[in-house]
Amino acid sequence: MVKSEFKRRRRELMRMMGPGSIAILPTAPQLIRNRDVHYPYRPDSDFYYLTGFPEPEAVLVLIPGRKQAEYILFNRERDPVKEQWDGAMAGQEGAVDEYGADDSFPIGDLDDILPRMLEQCERIFYIMGCNAKFDKRLSEWINAIRCEARSGVQGPVEIIALDHYLHEMRLYKSRSELKVMRQAARISAKAHKRVMQVCKAGLWEYQLEAEFVRECAHQGAKSQAYPPIVGAGINACTLHYIDNMDKVADKQMLLIDAGCEVDCYASDITRTYPVNGSFSKPQRELYELVLAAQEAAIAKVKPGNHWNDPHDAAVRTITRGLIKLGILKGTLAKLVREEKYKAFFPHRTGHWIGMDVHDVGDYKVDGTWRLLEPGMVLTIEPGIYIPAGSKGVAKKWWNIGIRIEDDVAVTKDGCEVLTKDIVKTVAEIEAIMAA
Ligand code: GLY
Ligand code: MN
Ligand code: MN
């Protein structure tokens, strides 16, 4: 991401905050996996959105209109011994020179310096409830200021939800953000193609996962946006199946929901296909129904339509199709009204996507579904899942789980499917798998 983009975001946020305000935003803590082993570190999305700063143990402070410094970064002090073990740190000099902070202090000085800054402000912009330890520290600083009231110290009078402002900004992706998301989508599409090519009976689900991750790395993406979901047969019917521990067998359908992350931006793609590369009749009938629902939903992604229009289109297409296949019985209107499709299509058709795979941004405004606008990016991912034992459903449909998912950006006059590089028609899939 270009550095000017972080600066533009900070400036925009500070303009909304106005003078007399302070924003405080810690990054994500480092988490321990077991004893001395940490999970791979990933900065907090909100923090990274405003700073581009990748190290743990850092706090962003913004004080619009403050003469000495408006953008202050508290971060780790350089330490040659620690750096020998864990790698280089930016330190205070790096925070200013490389990350554009007006001023920087060691993170260990936070308790001494930040309360003095708080005293000068009337309004605190902060995200409450995400970091219990930091919430506690902030309330201690505020209480300490209250105790000084008799000596004339005033301190802040309002705490405002920073997330409300920040998440609204994050919902609209800029050109540079779309560029990174396109890159993530292209890499994931290549990795999906690779798995399609190597998939065969006898491999283990985790081996197919490894193939996906390997190809992402090969194409330049080191991280995944979420743990890959790779399930064949009945496992495809578990929506967030991440165990990926069974052997895949002939005649099963494989569902793979996986996407890499590039510069903290996610991609999220699902493809489903027969393990042996050739759709049986029931597999094809259900697959083509999910694909028709996905296409109907994507056709509804355009400015002026509201958030729920794609979902409504998917629900109607799936319900109509399930009646035609004899899986649901009744009239379309009644089955939709009574949500009977939920037995087979239990989730919604998508979510916002951006720095977080399930990205921030309100879905309703003043109680009604939000209108789609250029720059918003969402997934379109209808599915049908029929585990063995589904009551009243013929056996030929059992153990088929299908989801088809793409990432779609709203444009000025319609939409752009960012993940279009990976095929999804029956003929295209069969051709790739036969090659
Ligand atoms: N990969 C999670 C989802 O599709 O929402
Ligand atoms: Mn998704
Ligand atoms: Mn997904």
PDB file of N, CA and C in Angstrom, residues 138-236:
ATOM      1  N   LEU A 138      -7.272   2.419  30.116  1.00  0.00           N
ATOM      2  CA  LEU A 138      -7.869   3.713  29.747  1.00  0.00           C
ATOM      3  C   LEU A 138      -8.761   4.221  30.875  1.00  0.00           C
ATOM      4  N   SER A 139      -9.562   3.322  31.470  1.00  0.00           N
ATOM      5  CA  SER A 139     -10.439   3.815  32.543  1.00  0.00           C
ATOM      6  C   SER A 139      -9.605   4.246  33.754  1.00  0.00           C
ATOM      7  N   GLU A 140      -8.478   3.612  33.979  1.00  0.00           N
ATOM      8  CA  GLU A 140      -7.604   4.050  35.081  1.00  0.00           C
ATOM      9  C   GLU A 140      -7.044   5.451  34.806  1.00  0.00           C
ATOM     10  N   TRP A 141      -6.641   5.705  33.559  1.00  0.00           N
ATOM     11  CA  TRP A 141      -6.122   7.048  33.241  1.00  0.00           C
ATOM     12  C   TRP A 141      -7.213   8.107  33.422  1.00  0.00           C
ATOM     13  N   ILE A 142      -8.440   7.743  32.963  1.00  0.00           N
ATOM     14  CA  ILE A 142      -9.538   8.724  33.076  1.00  0.00           C
ATOM     15  C   ILE A 142      -9.849   8.985  34.550  1.00  0.00           C
ATOM     16  N   ASN A 143      -9.865   7.921  35.360  1.00  0.00           N
ATOM     17  CA  ASN A 143     -10.142   8.093  36.800  1.00  0.00           C
ATOM     18  C   ASN A 143      -9.074   8.946  37.470  1.00  0.00           C
ATOM     19  N   ALA A 144      -7.820   8.751  37.049  1.00  0.00           N
ATOM     20  CA  ALA A 144      -6.729   9.538  37.645  1.00  0.00           C
ATOM     21  C   ALA A 144      -6.942  11.022  37.336  1.00  0.00           C
ATOM     22  N   ILE A 145      -7.414  11.305  36.125  1.00  0.00           N
ATOM     23  CA  ILE A 145      -7.670  12.713  35.774  1.00  0.00           C
ATOM     24  C   ILE A 145      -8.829  13.261  36.612  1.00  0.00           C
ATOM     25  N   ARG A 146      -9.877  12.445  36.805  1.00  0.00           N
ATOM     26  CA  ARG A 146     -11.029  12.868  37.619  1.00  0.00           C
ATOM     27  C   ARG A 146     -10.569  13.254  39.031  1.00  0.00           C
ATOM     28  N   CYS A 147      -9.607  12.484  39.552  1.00  0.00           N
ATOM     29  CA  CYS A 147      -9.123  12.752  40.909  1.00  0.00           C
ATOM     30  C   CYS A 147      -8.432  14.114  41.013  1.00  0.00           C
ATOM     31  N   GLU A 148      -7.985  14.615  39.882  1.00  0.00           N
ATOM     32  CA  GLU A 148      -7.285  15.903  39.903  1.00  0.00           C
ATOM     33  C   GLU A 148      -8.240  17.065  39.658  1.00  0.00           C
ATOM     34  N   ALA A 149      -9.547  16.776  39.618  1.00  0.00           N
ATOM     35  CA  ALA A 149     -10.523  17.808  39.252  1.00  0.00           C
ATOM     36  C   ALA A 149     -10.428  19.025  40.164  1.00  0.00           C
ATOM     37  N   ARG A 150     -10.176  18.789  41.489  1.00  0.00           N
ATOM     38  CA  ARG A 150     -10.150  19.925  42.424  1.00  0.00           C
ATOM     39  C   ARG A 150      -8.957  20.844  42.210  1.00  0.00           C
ATOM     40  N   SER A 151      -7.934  20.303  41.541  1.00  0.00           N
ATOM     41  CA  SER A 151      -6.819  21.206  41.242  1.00  0.00           C
ATOM     42  C   SER A 151      -6.985  21.845  39.858  1.00  0.00           C
ATOM     43  N   GLY A 152      -8.213  21.743  39.317  1.00  0.00           N
ATOM     44  CA  GLY A 152      -8.513  22.503  38.094  1.00  0.00           C
ATOM     45  C   GLY A 152      -8.330  21.744  36.801  1.00  0.00           C
ATOM     46  N   VAL A 153      -7.912  20.452  36.891  1.00  0.00           N
ATOM     47  CA  VAL A 153      -7.749  19.683  35.651  1.00  0.00           C
ATOM     48  C   VAL A 153      -9.144  19.252  35.173  1.00  0.00           C
ATOM     49  N   GLN A 154      -9.447  19.482  33.883  1.00  0.00           N
ATOM     50  CA  GLN A 154     -10.799  19.162  33.403  1.00  0.00           C
ATOM     51  C   GLN A 154     -10.913  17.791  32.763  1.00  0.00           C
ATOM     52  N   GLY A 155     -10.097  17.557  31.767  1.00  0.00           N
ATOM     53  CA  GLY A 155     -10.101  16.238  31.128  1.00  0.00           C
ATOM     54  C   GLY A 155     -11.315  15.995  30.243  1.00  0.00           C
ATOM     55  N   PRO A 156     -11.345  14.794  29.645  1.00  0.00           N
ATOM     56  CA  PRO A 156     -12.374  14.495  28.650  1.00  0.00           C
ATOM     57  C   PRO A 156     -13.769  14.349  29.254  1.00  0.00           C
ATOM     58  N   VAL A 157     -14.771  14.729  28.481  1.00  0.00           N
ATOM     59  CA  VAL A 157     -16.152  14.608  28.955  1.00  0.00           C
ATOM     60  C   VAL A 157     -16.960  13.602  28.138  1.00  0.00           C
ATOM     61  N   GLU A 158     -16.370  13.136  27.036  1.00  0.00           N
ATOM     62  CA  GLU A 158     -17.125  12.256  26.149  1.00  0.00           C
ATOM     63  C   GLU A 158     -16.232  11.129  25.634  1.00  0.00           C
ATOM     64  N   ILE A 159     -16.779   9.917  25.568  1.00  0.00           N
ATOM     65  CA  ILE A 159     -16.058   8.829  24.875  1.00  0.00           C
ATOM     66  C   ILE A 159     -16.906   8.450  23.661  1.00  0.00           C
ATOM     67  N   ILE A 160     -16.287   8.522  22.504  1.00  0.00           N
ATOM     68  CA  ILE A 160     -17.018   8.314  21.247  1.00  0.00           C
ATOM     69  C   ILE A 160     -16.504   7.052  20.565  1.00  0.00           C
ATOM     70  N   ALA A 161     -17.438   6.302  19.959  1.00  0.00           N
ATOM     71  CA  ALA A 161     -17.061   5.032  19.297  1.00  0.00           C
ATOM     72  C   ALA A 161     -16.252   5.325  18.037  1.00  0.00           C
ATOM     73  N   LEU A 162     -14.951   5.102  18.142  1.00  0.00           N
ATOM     74  CA  LEU A 162     -14.060   5.319  16.989  1.00  0.00           C
ATOM     75  C   LEU A 162     -14.429   4.385  15.835  1.00  0.00           C
ATOM     76  N   ASP A 163     -14.854   3.154  16.187  1.00  0.00           N
ATOM     77  CA  ASP A 163     -15.182   2.172  15.148  1.00  0.00           C
ATOM     78  C   ASP A 163     -16.268   2.683  14.212  1.00  0.00           C
ATOM     79  N   HIS A 164     -17.211   3.450  14.744  1.00  0.00           N
ATOM     80  CA  HIS A 164     -18.300   3.964  13.918  1.00  0.00           C
ATOM     81  C   HIS A 164     -17.745   4.775  12.740  1.00  0.00           C
ATOM     82  N   TYR A 165     -16.749   5.587  13.006  1.00  0.00           N
ATOM     83  CA  TYR A 165     -16.152   6.443  11.961  1.00  0.00           C
ATOM     84  C   TYR A 165     -15.221   5.645  11.051  1.00  0.00           C
ATOM     85  N   LEU A 166     -14.371   4.857  11.701  1.00  0.00           N
ATOM     86  CA  LEU A 166     -13.335   4.119  10.979  1.00  0.00           C
ATOM     87  C   LEU A 166     -13.932   3.048  10.060  1.00  0.00           C
ATOM     88  N   HIS A 167     -14.955   2.375  10.558  1.00  0.00           N
ATOM     89  CA  HIS A 167     -15.515   1.275   9.780  1.00  0.00           C
ATOM     90  C   HIS A 167     -16.319   1.787   8.593  1.00  0.00           C
ATOM     91  N   GLU A 168     -16.864   2.952   8.745  1.00  0.00           N
ATOM     92  CA  GLU A 168     -17.544   3.585   7.616  1.00  0.00           C
ATOM     93  C   GLU A 168     -16.512   3.913   6.518  1.00  0.00           C
ATOM     94  N   MET A 169     -15.337   4.394   6.961  1.00  0.00           N
ATOM     95  CA  MET A 169     -14.268   4.674   5.983  1.00  0.00           C
ATOM     96  C   MET A 169     -13.804   3.389   5.305  1.00  0.00           C
ATOM     97  N   ARG A 170     -13.630   2.344   6.102  1.00  0.00           N
ATOM     98  CA  ARG A 170     -13.096   1.079   5.566  1.00  0.00           C
ATOM     99  C   ARG A 170     -14.067   0.401   4.601  1.00  0.00           C
ATOM    100  N   LEU A 171     -15.337   0.711   4.724  1.00  0.00           N
ATOM    101  CA  LEU A 171     -16.338   0.082   3.858  1.00  0.00           C
ATOM    102  C   LEU A 171     -16.150   0.482   2.387  1.00  0.00           C
ATOM    103  N   TYR A 172     -15.688   1.707   2.155  1.00  0.00           N
ATOM    104  CA  TYR A 172     -15.501   2.188   0.775  1.00  0.00           C
ATOM    105  C   TYR A 172     -14.037   2.011   0.387  1.00  0.00           C
ATOM    106  N   LYS A 173     -13.779   1.099  -0.544  1.00  0.00           N
ATOM    107  CA  LYS A 173     -12.392   0.804  -0.906  1.00  0.00           C
ATOM    108  C   LYS A 173     -11.895   1.796  -1.964  1.00  0.00           C
ATOM    109  N   SER A 174     -10.670   2.285  -1.742  1.00  0.00           N
ATOM    110  CA  SER A 174     -10.049   3.212  -2.682  1.00  0.00           C
ATOM    111  C   SER A 174      -9.467   2.444  -3.867  1.00  0.00           C
ATOM    112  N   ARG A 175      -8.961   3.196  -4.848  1.00  0.00           N
ATOM    113  CA  ARG A 175      -8.329   2.527  -6.004  1.00  0.00           C
ATOM    114  C   ARG A 175      -7.161   1.656  -5.568  1.00  0.00           C
ATOM    115  N   SER A 176      -6.338   2.178  -4.637  1.00  0.00           N
ATOM    116  CA  SER A 176      -5.182   1.359  -4.220  1.00  0.00           C
ATOM    117  C   SER A 176      -5.629   0.119  -3.451  1.00  0.00           C
ATOM    118  N   GLU A 177      -6.690   0.249  -2.686  1.00  0.00           N
ATOM    119  CA  GLU A 177      -7.181  -0.946  -1.972  1.00  0.00           C
ATOM    120  C   GLU A 177      -7.716  -1.984  -2.962  1.00  0.00           C
ATOM    121  N   LEU A 178      -8.464  -1.517  -3.963  1.00  0.00           N
ATOM    122  CA  LEU A 178      -9.010  -2.446  -4.956  1.00  0.00           C
ATOM    123  C   LEU A 178      -7.884  -3.142  -5.722  1.00  0.00           C
ATOM    124  N   LYS A 179      -6.800  -2.387  -5.930  1.00  0.00           N
ATOM    125  CA  LYS A 179      -5.664  -2.970  -6.627  1.00  0.00           C
ATOM    126  C   LYS A 179      -5.082  -4.154  -5.819  1.00  0.00           C
ATOM    127  N   VAL A 180      -4.913  -3.938  -4.524  1.00  0.00           N
ATOM    128  CA  VAL A 180      -4.381  -5.013  -3.676  1.00  0.00           C
ATOM    129  C   VAL A 180      -5.374  -6.183  -3.616  1.00  0.00           C
ATOM    130  N   MET A 181      -6.666  -5.870  -3.524  1.00  0.00           N
ATOM    131  CA  MET A 181      -7.664  -6.946  -3.442  1.00  0.00           C
ATOM    132  C   MET A 181      -7.716  -7.749  -4.741  1.00  0.00           C
ATOM    133  N   ARG A 182      -7.521  -7.066  -5.882  1.00  0.00           N
ATOM    134  CA  ARG A 182      -7.455  -7.765  -7.172  1.00  0.00           C
ATOM    135  C   ARG A 182      -6.261  -8.724  -7.188  1.00  0.00           C
ATOM    136  N   GLN A 183      -5.151  -8.250  -6.635  1.00  0.00           N
ATOM    137  CA  GLN A 183      -3.944  -9.083  -6.598  1.00  0.00           C
ATOM    138  C   GLN A 183      -4.191 -10.337  -5.743  1.00  0.00           C
ATOM    139  N   ALA A 184      -4.772 -10.139  -4.555  1.00  0.00           N
ATOM    140  CA  ALA A 184      -5.075 -11.282  -3.676  1.00  0.00           C
ATOM    141  C   ALA A 184      -6.019 -12.246  -4.397  1.00  0.00           C
ATOM    142  N   ALA A 185      -7.014 -11.694  -5.089  1.00  0.00           N
ATOM    143  CA  ALA A 185      -8.002 -12.524  -5.795  1.00  0.00           C
ATOM    144  C   ALA A 185      -7.327 -13.324  -6.917  1.00  0.00           C
ATOM    145  N   ARG A 186      -6.426 -12.674  -7.637  1.00  0.00           N
ATOM    146  CA  ARG A 186      -5.743 -13.359  -8.749  1.00  0.00           C
ATOM    147  C   ARG A 186      -4.890 -14.519  -8.241  1.00  0.00           C
ATOM    148  N   ILE A 187      -4.195 -14.274  -7.132  1.00  0.00           N
ATOM    149  CA  ILE A 187      -3.335 -15.326  -6.565  1.00  0.00           C
ATOM    150  C   ILE A 187      -4.187 -16.502  -6.085  1.00  0.00           C
ATOM    151  N   SER A 188      -5.272 -16.194  -5.374  1.00  0.00           N
ATOM    152  CA  SER A 188      -6.141 -17.273  -4.875  1.00  0.00           C
ATOM    153  C   SER A 188      -6.748 -18.055  -6.033  1.00  0.00           C
ATOM    154  N   ALA A 189      -7.094 -17.356  -7.102  1.00  0.00           N
ATOM    155  CA  ALA A 189      -7.683 -18.040  -8.258  1.00  0.00           C
ATOM    156  C   ALA A 189      -6.681 -19.048  -8.836  1.00  0.00           C
ATOM    157  N   LYS A 190      -5.417 -18.642  -8.898  1.00  0.00           N
ATOM    158  CA  LYS A 190      -4.393 -19.567  -9.413  1.00  0.00           C
ATOM    159  C   LYS A 190      -4.258 -20.781  -8.495  1.00  0.00           C
ATOM    160  N   ALA A 191      -4.321 -20.525  -7.191  1.00  0.00           N
ATOM    161  CA  ALA A 191      -4.180 -21.629  -6.235  1.00  0.00           C
ATOM    162  C   ALA A 191      -5.379 -22.574  -6.320  1.00  0.00           C
ATOM    163  N   HIS A 192      -6.587 -22.019  -6.522  1.00  0.00           N
ATOM    164  CA  HIS A 192      -7.763 -22.889  -6.697  1.00  0.00           C
ATOM    165  C   HIS A 192      -7.607 -23.756  -7.946  1.00  0.00           C
ATOM    166  N   LYS A 193      -7.079 -23.143  -8.996  1.00  0.00           N
ATOM    167  CA  LYS A 193      -6.898 -23.904 -10.246  1.00  0.00           C
ATOM    168  C   LYS A 193      -5.930 -25.063 -10.009  1.00  0.00           C
ATOM    169  N   ARG A 194      -4.887 -24.773  -9.271  1.00  0.00           N
ATOM    170  CA  ARG A 194      -3.879 -25.796  -8.972  1.00  0.00           C
ATOM    171  C   ARG A 194      -4.512 -26.986  -8.221  1.00  0.00           C
ATOM    172  N   VAL A 195      -5.346 -26.673  -7.219  1.00  0.00           N
ATOM    173  CA  VAL A 195      -5.968 -27.763  -6.445  1.00  0.00           C
ATOM    174  C   VAL A 195      -6.901 -28.573  -7.345  1.00  0.00           C
ATOM    175  N   MET A 196      -7.641 -27.878  -8.206  1.00  0.00           N
ATOM    176  CA  MET A 196      -8.527 -28.566  -9.157  1.00  0.00           C
ATOM    177  C   MET A 196      -7.722 -29.552 -10.004  1.00  0.00           C
ATOM    178  N   GLN A 197      -6.518 -29.125 -10.390  1.00  0.00           N
ATOM    179  CA  GLN A 197      -5.705 -29.967 -11.277  1.00  0.00           C
ATOM    180  C   GLN A 197      -5.132 -31.191 -10.569  1.00  0.00           C
ATOM    181  N   VAL A 198      -4.799 -31.037  -9.283  1.00  0.00           N
ATOM    182  CA  VAL A 198      -4.141 -32.171  -8.605  1.00  0.00           C
ATOM    183  C   VAL A 198      -5.125 -33.072  -7.861  1.00  0.00           C
ATOM    184  N   CYS A 199      -6.372 -32.585  -7.696  1.00  0.00           N
ATOM    185  CA  CYS A 199      -7.339 -33.332  -6.881  1.00  0.00           C
ATOM    186  C   CYS A 199      -7.598 -34.728  -7.454  1.00  0.00           C
ATOM    187  N   LYS A 200      -7.503 -35.724  -6.606  1.00  0.00           N
ATOM    188  CA  LYS A 200      -7.901 -37.085  -7.012  1.00  0.00           C
ATOM    189  C   LYS A 200      -8.164 -37.938  -5.771  1.00  0.00           C
ATOM    190  N   ALA A 201      -8.923 -38.982  -5.974  1.00  0.00           N
ATOM    191  CA  ALA A 201      -9.268 -39.872  -4.858  1.00  0.00           C
ATOM    192  C   ALA A 201      -7.990 -40.415  -4.222  1.00  0.00           C
ATOM    193  N   GLY A 202      -8.023 -40.552  -2.884  1.00  0.00           N
ATOM    194  CA  GLY A 202      -6.865 -41.106  -2.181  1.00  0.00           C
ATOM    195  C   GLY A 202      -6.011 -40.039  -1.517  1.00  0.00           C
ATOM    196  N   LEU A 203      -6.130 -38.784  -1.993  1.00  0.00           N
ATOM    197  CA  LEU A 203      -5.399 -37.715  -1.300  1.00  0.00           C
ATOM    198  C   LEU A 203      -6.156 -37.353  -0.024  1.00  0.00           C
ATOM    199  N   TRP A 204      -5.462 -36.717   0.895  1.00  0.00           N
ATOM    200  CA  TRP A 204      -6.101 -36.269   2.132  1.00  0.00           C
ATOM    201  C   TRP A 204      -6.497 -34.797   1.984  1.00  0.00           C
ATOM    202  N   GLU A 205      -7.543 -34.432   2.685  1.00  0.00           N
ATOM    203  CA  GLU A 205      -8.003 -33.032   2.593  1.00  0.00           C
ATOM    204  C   GLU A 205      -6.875 -32.063   2.954  1.00  0.00           C
ATOM    205  N   TYR A 206      -6.068 -32.420   3.961  1.00  0.00           N
ATOM    206  CA  TYR A 206      -4.992 -31.499   4.361  1.00  0.00           C
ATOM    207  C   TYR A 206      -3.895 -31.418   3.307  1.00  0.00           C
ATOM    208  N   GLN A 207      -3.800 -32.450   2.481  1.00  0.00           N
ATOM    209  CA  GLN A 207      -2.818 -32.375   1.380  1.00  0.00           C
ATOM    210  C   GLN A 207      -3.299 -31.396   0.300  1.00  0.00           C
ATOM    211  N   LEU A 208      -4.593 -31.362   0.091  1.00  0.00           N
ATOM    212  CA  LEU A 208      -5.140 -30.382  -0.871  1.00  0.00           C
ATOM    213  C   LEU A 208      -5.008 -28.969  -0.302  1.00  0.00           C
ATOM    214  N   GLU A 209      -5.224 -28.840   1.008  1.00  0.00           N
ATOM    215  CA  GLU A 209      -5.001 -27.544   1.679  1.00  0.00           C
ATOM    216  C   GLU A 209      -3.552 -27.094   1.453  1.00  0.00           C
ATOM    217  N   ALA A 210      -2.613 -28.031   1.656  1.00  0.00           N
ATOM    218  CA  ALA A 210      -1.191 -27.697   1.507  1.00  0.00           C
ATOM    219  C   ALA A 210      -0.886 -27.251   0.078  1.00  0.00           C
ATOM    220  N   GLU A 211      -1.535 -27.886  -0.869  1.00  0.00           N
ATOM    221  CA  GLU A 211      -1.337 -27.529  -2.282  1.00  0.00           C
ATOM    222  C   GLU A 211      -1.809 -26.085  -2.524  1.00  0.00           C
ATOM    223  N   PHE A 212      -2.930 -25.728  -1.910  1.00  0.00           N
ATOM    224  CA  PHE A 212      -3.457 -24.359  -2.053  1.00  0.00           C
ATOM    225  C   PHE A 212      -2.479 -23.347  -1.464  1.00  0.00           C
ATOM    226  N   VAL A 213      -2.038 -23.621  -0.250  1.00  0.00           N
ATOM    227  CA  VAL A 213      -1.136 -22.694   0.442  1.00  0.00           C
ATOM    228  C   VAL A 213       0.193 -22.593  -0.315  1.00  0.00           C
ATOM    229  N   ARG A 214       0.677 -23.720  -0.793  1.00  0.00           N
ATOM    230  CA  ARG A 214       1.942 -23.742  -1.540  1.00  0.00           C
ATOM    231  C   ARG A 214       1.848 -22.870  -2.797  1.00  0.00           C
ATOM    232  N   GLU A 215       0.745 -23.012  -3.517  1.00  0.00           N
ATOM    233  CA  GLU A 215       0.612 -22.247  -4.764  1.00  0.00           C
ATOM    234  C   GLU A 215       0.472 -20.738  -4.462  1.00  0.00           C
ATOM    235  N   CYS A 216      -0.232 -20.397  -3.368  1.00  0.00           N
ATOM    236  CA  CYS A 216      -0.331 -18.974  -2.972  1.00  0.00           C
ATOM    237  C   CYS A 216       1.078 -18.434  -2.716  1.00  0.00           C
ATOM    238  N   ALA A 217       1.865 -19.201  -1.966  1.00  0.00           N
ATOM    239  CA  ALA A 217       3.228 -18.760  -1.647  1.00  0.00           C
ATOM    240  C   ALA A 217       4.037 -18.610  -2.925  1.00  0.00           C
ATOM    241  N   HIS A 218       3.875 -19.566  -3.795  1.00  0.00           N
ATOM    242  CA  HIS A 218       4.599 -19.561  -5.065  1.00  0.00           C
ATOM    243  C   HIS A 218       4.249 -18.314  -5.876  1.00  0.00           C
ATOM    244  N   GLN A 219       3.006 -17.884  -5.748  1.00  0.00           N
ATOM    245  CA  GLN A 219       2.533 -16.708  -6.498  1.00  0.00           C
ATOM    246  C   GLN A 219       2.765 -15.404  -5.732  1.00  0.00           C
ATOM    247  N   GLY A 220       3.312 -15.487  -4.519  1.00  0.00           N
ATOM    248  CA  GLY A 220       3.683 -14.261  -3.809  1.00  0.00           C
ATOM    249  C   GLY A 220       2.842 -13.898  -2.605  1.00  0.00           C
ATOM    250  N   ALA A 221       1.952 -14.787  -2.162  1.00  0.00           N
ATOM    251  CA  ALA A 221       1.171 -14.484  -0.952  1.00  0.00           C
ATOM    252  C   ALA A 221       1.593 -15.427   0.167  1.00  0.00           C
ATOM    253  N   LYS A 222       2.087 -14.832   1.246  1.00  0.00           N
ATOM    254  CA  LYS A 222       2.633 -15.632   2.337  1.00  0.00           C
ATOM    255  C   LYS A 222       1.551 -16.106   3.308  1.00  0.00           C
ATOM    256  N   SER A 223       0.467 -15.321   3.419  1.00  0.00           N
ATOM    257  CA  SER A 223      -0.539 -15.630   4.445  1.00  0.00           C
ATOM    258  C   SER A 223      -1.890 -15.967   3.832  1.00  0.00           C
ATOM    259  N   GLN A 224      -2.669 -16.658   4.642  1.00  0.00           N
ATOM    260  CA  GLN A 224      -4.055 -16.933   4.292  1.00  0.00           C
ATOM    261  C   GLN A 224      -4.949 -15.958   5.056  1.00  0.00           C
ATOM    262  N   ALA A 225      -6.074 -15.608   4.449  1.00  0.00           N
ATOM    263  CA  ALA A 225      -6.996 -14.670   5.106  1.00  0.00           C
ATOM    264  C   ALA A 225      -7.777 -15.348   6.224  1.00  0.00           C
ATOM    265  N   TYR A 226      -7.862 -16.684   6.175  1.00  0.00           N
ATOM    266  CA  TYR A 226      -8.580 -17.490   7.178  1.00  0.00           C
ATOM    267  C   TYR A 226      -8.161 -18.933   6.946  1.00  0.00           C
ATOM    268  N   PRO A 227      -8.364 -19.814   7.909  1.00  0.00           N
ATOM    269  CA  PRO A 227      -7.936 -21.200   7.695  1.00  0.00           C
ATOM    270  C   PRO A 227      -8.730 -21.834   6.549  1.00  0.00           C
ATOM    271  N   PRO A 228      -8.056 -22.441   5.584  1.00  0.00           N
ATOM    272  CA  PRO A 228      -8.772 -23.043   4.459  1.00  0.00           C
ATOM    273  C   PRO A 228      -9.775 -24.110   4.921  1.00  0.00           C
ATOM    274  N   ILE A 229     -10.902 -24.136   4.231  1.00  0.00           N
ATOM    275  CA  ILE A 229     -11.945 -25.141   4.486  1.00  0.00           C
ATOM    276  C   ILE A 229     -11.886 -26.113   3.313  1.00  0.00           C
ATOM    277  N   VAL A 230     -11.482 -27.350   3.593  1.00  0.00           N
ATOM    278  CA  VAL A 230     -11.350 -28.331   2.506  1.00  0.00           C
ATOM    279  C   VAL A 230     -12.080 -29.590   2.944  1.00  0.00           C
ATOM    280  N   GLY A 231     -13.254 -29.818   2.386  1.00  0.00           N
ATOM    281  CA  GLY A 231     -14.053 -30.961   2.834  1.00  0.00           C
ATOM    282  C   GLY A 231     -14.694 -31.693   1.678  1.00  0.00           C
ATOM    283  N   ALA A 232     -14.601 -33.013   1.725  1.00  0.00           N
ATOM    284  CA  ALA A 232     -15.243 -33.823   0.688  1.00  0.00           C
ATOM    285  C   ALA A 232     -16.407 -34.591   1.304  1.00  0.00           C
ATOM    286  N   GLY A 233     -17.401 -34.938   0.457  1.00  0.00           N
ATOM    287  CA  GLY A 233     -18.546 -35.729   0.915  1.00  0.00           C
ATOM    288  C   GLY A 233     -19.287 -35.009   2.015  1.00  0.00           C
ATOM    289  N   ILE A 234     -19.548 -35.709   3.113  1.00  0.00           N
ATOM    290  CA  ILE A 234     -20.353 -35.105   4.190  1.00  0.00           C
ATOM    291  C   ILE A 234     -19.634 -33.897   4.810  1.00  0.00           C
ATOM    292  N   ASN A 235     -18.290 -33.897   4.770  1.00  0.00           N
ATOM    293  CA  ASN A 235     -17.553 -32.756   5.344  1.00  0.00           C
ATOM    294  C   ASN A 235     -17.880 -31.451   4.631  1.00  0.00           C
ATOM    295  N   ALA A 236     -18.275 -31.538   3.378  1.00  0.00           N
ATOM    296  CA  ALA A 236     -18.633 -30.331   2.619  1.00  0.00           C
ATOM    297  C   ALA A 236     -19.921 -29.706   3.157  1.00  0.00           C
TER     298      ALA A 236
END
